[in-house]
Amino acid sequence: MSITQTMPDTALQQPTDRERVFELFRRWGYLQATLDPLGHMSPEPHPELEISGNAATFAQEARAIYCGSIGAEFMHLPQAERRHWLQERMERRSPKQATDAGRILERLVRSELFEQVIQARYLGTKRFSLEGLCGLVPLLDEVLEVAAAHGTVEALMGMSHRGRLNVMLNIVGRDAAEIFAGFEDVDPRSVLGAGDVKYHMGATGEFSTRNGKKVSIHLVSNPSHLESVDPVVLGRTRAKQTRYHDAGRTKYLPIELHGDAAFAGQGILAETLNLAGLRAYDVGGTLHIICNNLIGFTTSPNELHPTRFASDVAKRLPIPIFHVNAEDPEAIIRVANMAAEYRYEFSSDVVIDLIGFRRHGHSEVDDPTITQPALYKMINQHPPLWEVYAQKNKLDPAPIIEQIKAELQDAQQRGKTIKKKPTFYSLPKYWDKFVGGNYKPEYEVRTGLDAAELGAITQALTTVPPNFTPHPKIKRLLEERARMGSGAKPVDYGMAEALAFGSLLKQGVPIRMSGQDSRRGTFNQRHAVLIDVENEQEYIPLCHVSKDQANCEIYNSTLSEAAVLGYEYGYSRDYPETLVLWEAQFGDFANGAQVVIDQFASAGEDKWNLFSGLVLLLPHGYEGQGPEHSSARIERYLQLAAEDNMQICQPSNAAQYFHLLRRQALQKWRKPLVVFTPKSMLRHPDASSTLDDFTRERFWRVVPDGEAGNATRLLLCSGKIGHELRQARTARKDANTAIVFLDQLYPFPEKELAAELARHPKVREIIWIQEEPANMGAHFYVLPWLERVARNIPVRSIKRSASASPATGSAKAHEMEQKTLVTLAFGK
Ligand SMILES: Cc1ncc(C[n+]2csc(CCOP(=O)(O)OP(=O)(O)O)c2C)c(N)n1
């Protein structure tokens, strides 16, 4: 026997020669598997697999298992139990499998003909054909069969453009007539300036298994931004698992389909993979399917990733990866079965890399022969999979082709008669009590609480169990909070938030929050989770507010913005009763999640008519900490604001923050809420509130100035600068200047601001003042509103000079700038 590398003899029992050979193929066999229908991925030579002599027969046996149409990567898994499970499945002599060739043929014909009918009828329209990967349909069939057998009632699917319409028809079970109506683009007036293209729309439906079990399918609405839907699918799954007490995480299954180029290239996918198994984000394992056509638009694999497989980014994690040749339906079904069973057995992610080709150009209107002429010469001569499969299995496809053609023709005729734009999905019942659309005054709710109630909540929030030893600083903090809650001391932001959360939990509103270091709070302000200094046991006072309170989850997130925000957005989509919050460490880090903000939070309702009450907490304020820790980029959110799509607020004191959080949870109007939160003002007396402020009716969009009735000038501002201005006013003994806070920037509180102006009848000048440079902040947005509200009173603004970065890197330069701002504000 000659094996080029000797195995370490760590086991007590010497492995047999056969075992040694098999071990090599288990580890490296996938490199020589026959995975590509067009033979482009030639086997990669591997010296350890060059086995001759006596062991050659074992090698032949192992090669038949590990180098066929399935390439399994699992030897990187550290858990021996899992490796053995996979090995045993791979090496079974007669894989237990009920393949029904007739059904497979029918599924293949159905998916391929659907594409051909569209190609023939709607030439030149984008559809992102599945042809070349039609094996996806039997693959998903098998996954859903296994899922149903494990008690799954619903699969949440995320996928991009490729094959989406095909999946809607053949897996989600939508009527082909509706899809054809989409191609007719009926009823354009219903979506002027809104709506979305047909291959991004969400779809709900039902999949029927062979023995009649039903699995609901939710295909999640998806923006063009590849992979950005990944965390959203997981958040939605987790929300359903939580609301339906799916402790084993088997009733709700996430399935994510990816393009090969996107899987290899998009960072948000890697961020999402990192969430698996973490207490905050666990969903019991996701099935990932790479619809691998070995091309991305016009780009070839060797330009898309430095490794042999697009899936290699997943190999960093202890999860198995199955590559499978998309032209071997039996192998596809075997892989689908193994992968799905593995997910249920180990609550783990699994990757299936379905390797085929793309029959047409990227969107059918593209001509792929310009960039890949040789490849497309081969593809043009390559028959459709159903033909290959029928021949191999000696089946006559003619009758099924005739039947499906007739069905599709009929659907097409029906599609032409549809007058109203079809919606492919319906909202679950739990959305019935909530609304989107434009703001209406009747949505206002009382958010204040009486002092006795605040006292009772404080009691629960500031008490630890007798055997719990808090850190001395925490002991003091709890004592301080107890004084705040009893009215003996002004209440700061940290306590205001705790009171908002505590009162909501008591009222039955669940809370879910995640963000970097959110349990303690970046600024040492939250302390939602207390740690026993003796044994590091956790105690969460918010979980002990009352006996029948709602569920409270507060987590430290991974160091991700995009995936974590996407996840929390998803959660908010399926648990509208919950106050769902994501916190950025500093506000500007949210730009790492810009896709989620633009494509989901801001535009989700306009595109898909889907609502969300997600809260973004974005620390903001100019404190001399440098270009990156100062601005949460208020301007960006204001630019996104239209059609009452979200609320953008900067509460100027603790009580305002309390009322705002409670308003968000208690009003039935479900809109994302962007909150610019303080840093230096967190414990500042000027931004603290009396207990009385918590008992008043509700959040004030405009915080009035009660001190300056005779003022001739009015400074309007938002956030920290207002407190600095009020201090300066006191120091200057200025009686001419009123200082008013705009605590809600959007929807713009026109009426409230007009009322405040009316209370200062002598004002002859209105100045918007902001800390941000002229090309940032709110002034470009506020000024037109101000001019409208101010009528004939002149309006101007004071701000830093336009700057390419938000703030200076020097604390001293900051001080100088800030002084200048304040001086200018008072005109001297
Ligand atoms: C984030 C992002 N960048 C770029 C694009 C433009 N784009 C659309 S499809 C595509 C190629 C995708 O290739 P792949 O992931 O392999 O999927 P395929 O279309 O081949 O199925 C690109 C670059 C996009 N939609 N999203």
Coordinates of N, CA, C and O and ligand atoms in Angstrom, one line a residue, residues 128 133 160-162 224-227 258-263 266 291 293 295-297 304 358 362, ligand 1:
F128 N -35.3 36.4 -15.1 CA -34.3 35.7 -14.4 C -34.6 34.2 -14.3 O -34.8 33.7 -13.2
L133 N -30.8 25.3 -13.7 CA -30.8 24.9 -12.3 C -32.2 24.4 -11.9 O -32.7 24.6 -10.8
S160 N -33.2 35.7 -4.0 CA -33.1 36.9 -4.9 C -33.9 36.6 -6.2 O -34.8 35.9 -6.2
H161 N -33.5 37.3 -7.2 CA -34.2 37.3 -8.5 C -34.2 35.9 -9.2 O -35.2 35.5 -9.7
R162 N -33.1 35.2 -9.2 CA -32.9 34.0 -10.0 C -34.0 32.9 -9.6 O -34.0 32.4 -8.5
S224 N -33.3 44.5 -4.4 CA -32.3 44.0 -5.3 C -31.0 43.7 -4.6 O -30.2 42.9 -5.1
H225 N -30.7 44.4 -3.5 CA -29.5 44.3 -2.9 C -29.3 42.9 -2.4 O -29.9 42.4 -1.4
L226 N -28.4 42.2 -3.1 CA -28.3 40.8 -2.9 C -27.9 40.4 -1.4 O -27.1 41.1 -0.8
E227 N -28.5 39.4 -0.9 CA -28.2 38.8 0.4 C -28.7 39.7 1.5 O -28.7 39.2 2.7
H258 N -29.3 31.4 -2.4 CA -28.3 32.4 -2.7 C -27.8 32.2 -4.1 O -27.7 31.1 -4.6
G259 N -27.3 33.3 -4.8 CA -26.5 33.1 -6.0 C -25.1 32.8 -5.6 O -24.7 33.2 -4.5
D260 N -24.3 32.2 -6.5 CA -23.0 31.9 -6.1 C -22.1 33.1 -6.0 O -21.3 33.2 -5.0
A261 N -22.3 34.1 -6.9 CA -21.4 35.3 -6.8 C -21.8 36.1 -5.5 O -20.9 36.5 -4.8
A262 N -23.1 36.1 -5.2 CA -23.5 36.9 -4.0 C -23.0 36.2 -2.7 O -22.6 36.8 -1.8
F263 N -23.1 34.9 -2.7 CA -22.7 34.1 -1.5 C -21.3 34.4 -1.2 O -20.9 34.6 -0.1
Q266 N -20.8 38.9 -0.8 CA -21.5 39.9 0.1 C -21.3 39.7 1.6 O -21.5 38.6 2.1
C291 N -27.8 28.6 -5.4 CA -28.2 28.3 -6.8 C -27.0 28.7 -7.7 O -26.9 29.8 -8.1
N293 N -24.8 28.9 -10.7 CA -24.7 28.7 -12.1 C -23.4 29.0 -12.6 O -23.2 29.2 -13.8
I295 N -21.6 31.6 -12.6 CA -21.4 32.9 -13.3 C -22.2 34.0 -12.4 O -23.2 33.6 -11.8
G296 N -21.7 35.2 -12.4 CA -22.4 36.3 -11.8 C -22.5 37.4 -12.8 O -21.5 38.1 -13.1
F297 N -23.7 37.6 -13.4 CA -24.0 38.6 -14.4 C -23.1 38.3 -15.6 O -23.4 37.4 -16.4
L304 N -14.6 35.9 -9.2 CA -15.6 36.2 -8.1 C -15.1 35.7 -6.8 O -15.5 36.3 -5.8
R358 N -26.4 28.6 -16.4 CA -27.4 29.5 -16.7 C -27.7 29.5 -18.1 O -26.8 29.8 -18.9
H362 N -27.8 37.1 -18.3 CA -28.2 37.3 -16.9 C -29.7 37.6 -16.8 O -30.4 37.0 -15.9
Ligands
LIG1 C1 -25.5 44.3 -3.5 C2 -25.7 44.2 -5.0 N1 -24.7 44.5 -5.9 C3 -24.9 44.3 -7.2 C4 -26.1 43.9 -7.7 C5 -26.3 43.8 -9.2 N2 -26.4 42.4 -9.6 C6 -27.6 41.8 -9.8 S1 -27.5 40.2 -10.1 C7 -25.9 40.2 -10.1 C8 -25.1 38.9 -10.3 C9 -25.5 37.9 -9.3 O1 -24.8 36.7 -9.5 P1 -25.2 35.5 -8.6 O2 -25.2 35.8 -7.2 O3 -24.3 34.4 -9.0 O4 -26.7 35.1 -9.1 P2 -27.2 34.8 -10.5 O5 -27.8 36.0 -11.1 O6 -26.1 34.2 -11.3 O7 -28.2 33.7 -10.3 C10 -25.4 41.5 -9.8 C11 -24.0 41.8 -9.7 C12 -27.1 43.6 -6.8 N3 -28.3 43.3 -7.2 N4 -26.9 43.8 -5.5

